[in-house]
Amino acid sequence: MAGKVYLVGAGPGDARLITIKGKECIEKADAIVYDRLASPRLLKWAKPGVEKVYVGKLPDRHTMKQEEINQLLVDLALEGKVVVRLKGGDPTIFGRVGEEAELLRQNGISYEIVPGITSAISVPAYAGIPVTHREHASSLSIVTGHESPEKLDRMIQWDKVTNATGTLIFMMGVAKIGYISRQLIKHGRSPATPVALVRWGTRAEQDTLTGTLADIEEKVQAADFQPPAVIVVGDVVLQRERLKWAEKLPLFGKRILVTRTRSQASSLVSKIEDLGGEPYEFPVIETIAPTSDEAVAGLRSALDKLPIYDWVFFTSTNGVEFFFRHLKEYGRDIRSLAGARIVAVGPATAEALRDYGIAPEVLKERFQAEGLIDAYGPELAAGQNVLLPRGNLGRSWLPEKLTEMGLSVTEATMYENVLCGEDDEELMKLFAEGGIHAVTFTSSSTVTNLLKVLERMGAENPVELLKGSAIACIGPLTAQTAAEAGLDVTMMAEEATIDSLVEALCSWNQQEDDPRTR
């Protein structure tokens, strides 16, 4: 039985600008056929084992001819697969979706066209250019600029198009900008007509060049302005200086690698996005329940003794989540800890406990083991019992210090940190091209694991590969691990929190943009 093909518009580049239905199609796909203008982040929503086929086109090179792409969709569907053809922007605007749909129809294959946000309007919007404006333009035309001058002349009636609408949008026309400008001037547009080219709009590489029909070709050549870009012609371009907003966001223009576990990454990812950056998720660490018989036995023994503890020190949100998961699994009652003082290291850990109805004492400074001793040292007495719910890679300093002070310490491995990270060719390419502007590390494990994964993916010297990226660490221990591995730590959060890490990133980007610091 044949499968089904979804011809999906991926939007202009920012992964958040795909439609809900488009995202749902990606999530259920057995095979995804995608092109150069579709954000690689969209593939992160695909289910494990999905077949991914890149058919992207460059200005001087086609990975696969259109006829071959059409047939590929048919062949995949005839294998019984749910297929997503992921196309940049909207598939019906210069996306050749009609050709793909026609061959599917001829072969009796079910398909749907899922519209996307076209770059014709969204890319100018991200540059502060509304394509219509009450005072400047009440209509617009979307025109291809990709073909040769001879073919453009056959396809475009310049005498009619030039003044048919207030705003003209040319797609994929950077290489032909001079010819386009001359034709518009020849057919009646003033040489002083404003023009804007917006390259890689909505993505970290977004760049905007403005001029007039008279000088835009010279400016493009002088700036070596490369495709892909959307060309906007008309008085609406004058709105840019007043309305540009994306460039003013604190993390605009920066693609930031997020290495923490996928379950924990959402907070950091959303903060980066809200501040105008482009997060690139590449989790290199995964947390799982203990697997060894010894660890499981130790965990059960610790839970059997809940009533005896005088102190419980939670040092991470993972420790909290897995602790309550194990309580439920083994049928234990949180009320058994009624006699214990429960302490959270840091606000995030405290918030995780509050989600379970526990109002902990909160360590407000030095969110690490040393801070616990500083804050509670006078109250820690020999003979007291302490429970440390933690991961398998937890530092030995705290239990050793507590034991030295005469306390009885029970270390319970609530979870294990394991190496993860699928091979990602796009990430390797971005590193090589300087497209990863900053790398965030939220634990020592993320440092060591990223280096291991990069080496596994073929990097001869992972440390050298990271030299072109700023290194951002959440705290001194993580920074120490990074430095010992040979990395140059660019910034460290003042507090070991995600908010503080993001603040450090914003300060760094501000310094990068300040000409006085260059």
XYZ file of N, CA and C in Angstrom, residues 12-16 39-41 126 199-208 246-247 251-257 272 276-280 430 434-438 509 513:
126
model
N 10.611 30.811 6.410
C 11.755 31.528 5.869
C 13.111 31.164 6.444
N 13.160 30.444 7.559
C 14.452 30.097 8.149
C 14.380 29.899 9.646
N 13.798 30.851 10.354
C 13.588 30.700 11.792
C 12.661 29.504 12.005
N 13.138 28.508 12.736
C 12.370 27.266 12.897
C 11.011 27.505 13.533
N 10.871 28.569 14.324
C 9.594 28.825 14.988
C 8.523 29.332 14.031
N 15.357 25.217 7.579
C 16.215 25.236 8.760
C 16.556 23.825 9.222
N 17.841 23.535 9.469
C 18.230 22.215 9.988
C 17.570 21.899 11.326
N 17.205 22.945 12.089
C 16.570 22.716 13.391
C 15.241 21.997 13.254
N 11.367 41.036 9.012
C 12.455 40.908 9.982
C 13.517 41.997 9.793
N 19.427 39.353 3.147
C 20.053 38.033 2.971
C 19.817 37.164 4.202
N 19.466 35.892 3.972
C 19.247 34.916 5.037
C 18.340 35.489 6.144
N 17.290 36.151 5.720
C 16.375 36.772 6.677
C 15.808 35.784 7.675
N 15.673 36.203 8.905
C 15.152 35.478 10.080
C 16.189 34.530 10.669
N 17.370 34.402 10.074
C 18.400 33.515 10.603
C 19.553 34.336 11.173
N 20.506 33.649 11.790
C 21.620 34.342 12.434
C 22.445 35.145 11.435
N 22.471 34.709 10.182
C 23.268 35.404 9.169
C 22.546 36.587 8.537
N 21.365 36.923 9.032
C 20.581 37.992 8.406
C 21.425 39.250 8.211
N 21.353 39.778 6.988
C 22.119 40.974 6.646
C 21.293 41.766 5.647
N 21.291 43.080 5.784
C 20.473 43.934 4.929
C 21.331 44.998 4.272
N 14.642 43.518 14.669
C 15.409 42.302 14.955
C 16.850 42.629 15.308
N 17.448 43.581 14.585
C 18.849 43.924 14.835
C 19.075 44.522 16.211
N 20.769 39.441 21.296
C 21.556 38.330 20.754
C 21.412 38.204 19.238
N 20.955 39.288 18.589
C 20.792 39.240 17.136
C 22.109 38.864 16.452
N 21.987 38.006 15.452
C 23.143 37.647 14.654
C 24.015 36.557 15.225
N 23.595 35.959 16.346
C 24.430 34.941 16.978
C 23.714 33.587 16.991
N 24.426 32.586 16.507
C 23.933 31.202 16.594
C 24.671 30.547 17.748
N 23.902 30.025 18.702
C 24.468 29.561 19.970
C 24.167 28.075 20.164
N 25.213 27.307 20.372
C 25.057 25.864 20.556
C 24.620 25.561 21.984
N 17.206 32.303 24.533
C 18.047 32.727 23.408
C 17.176 33.242 22.266
N 16.617 37.220 20.402
C 17.040 37.420 19.025
C 18.130 36.509 18.529
N 18.619 35.600 19.363
C 19.633 34.653 18.919
C 19.012 33.442 18.253
N 19.854 32.625 17.649
C 19.393 31.388 17.024
C 20.025 30.205 17.748
N 19.269 29.529 18.594
C 19.831 28.373 19.294
C 19.975 27.180 18.358
N 21.036 26.430 18.551
C 21.238 25.193 17.810
C 21.349 24.082 18.850
N 28.917 23.968 10.101
C 28.814 25.282 10.739
C 30.078 25.618 11.526
N 32.637 28.793 10.763
C 32.485 29.855 11.756
C 31.040 30.213 12.022
N 30.131 29.297 11.741
C 28.708 29.580 11.898
C 28.158 29.324 13.285
N 28.947 28.747 14.180
C 28.562 28.616 15.588
C 29.319 29.699 16.345
N 28.599 30.723 16.769
C 29.259 31.885 17.352
C 29.584 31.699 18.826
N 28.804 30.876 19.513
C 29.068 30.613 20.934
C 28.611 29.208 21.272
N 27.851 39.726 23.507
C 27.435 40.161 22.178
C 27.476 41.677 22.054
N 29.633 43.835 19.310
C 29.065 44.828 18.403
C 29.614 46.224 18.626
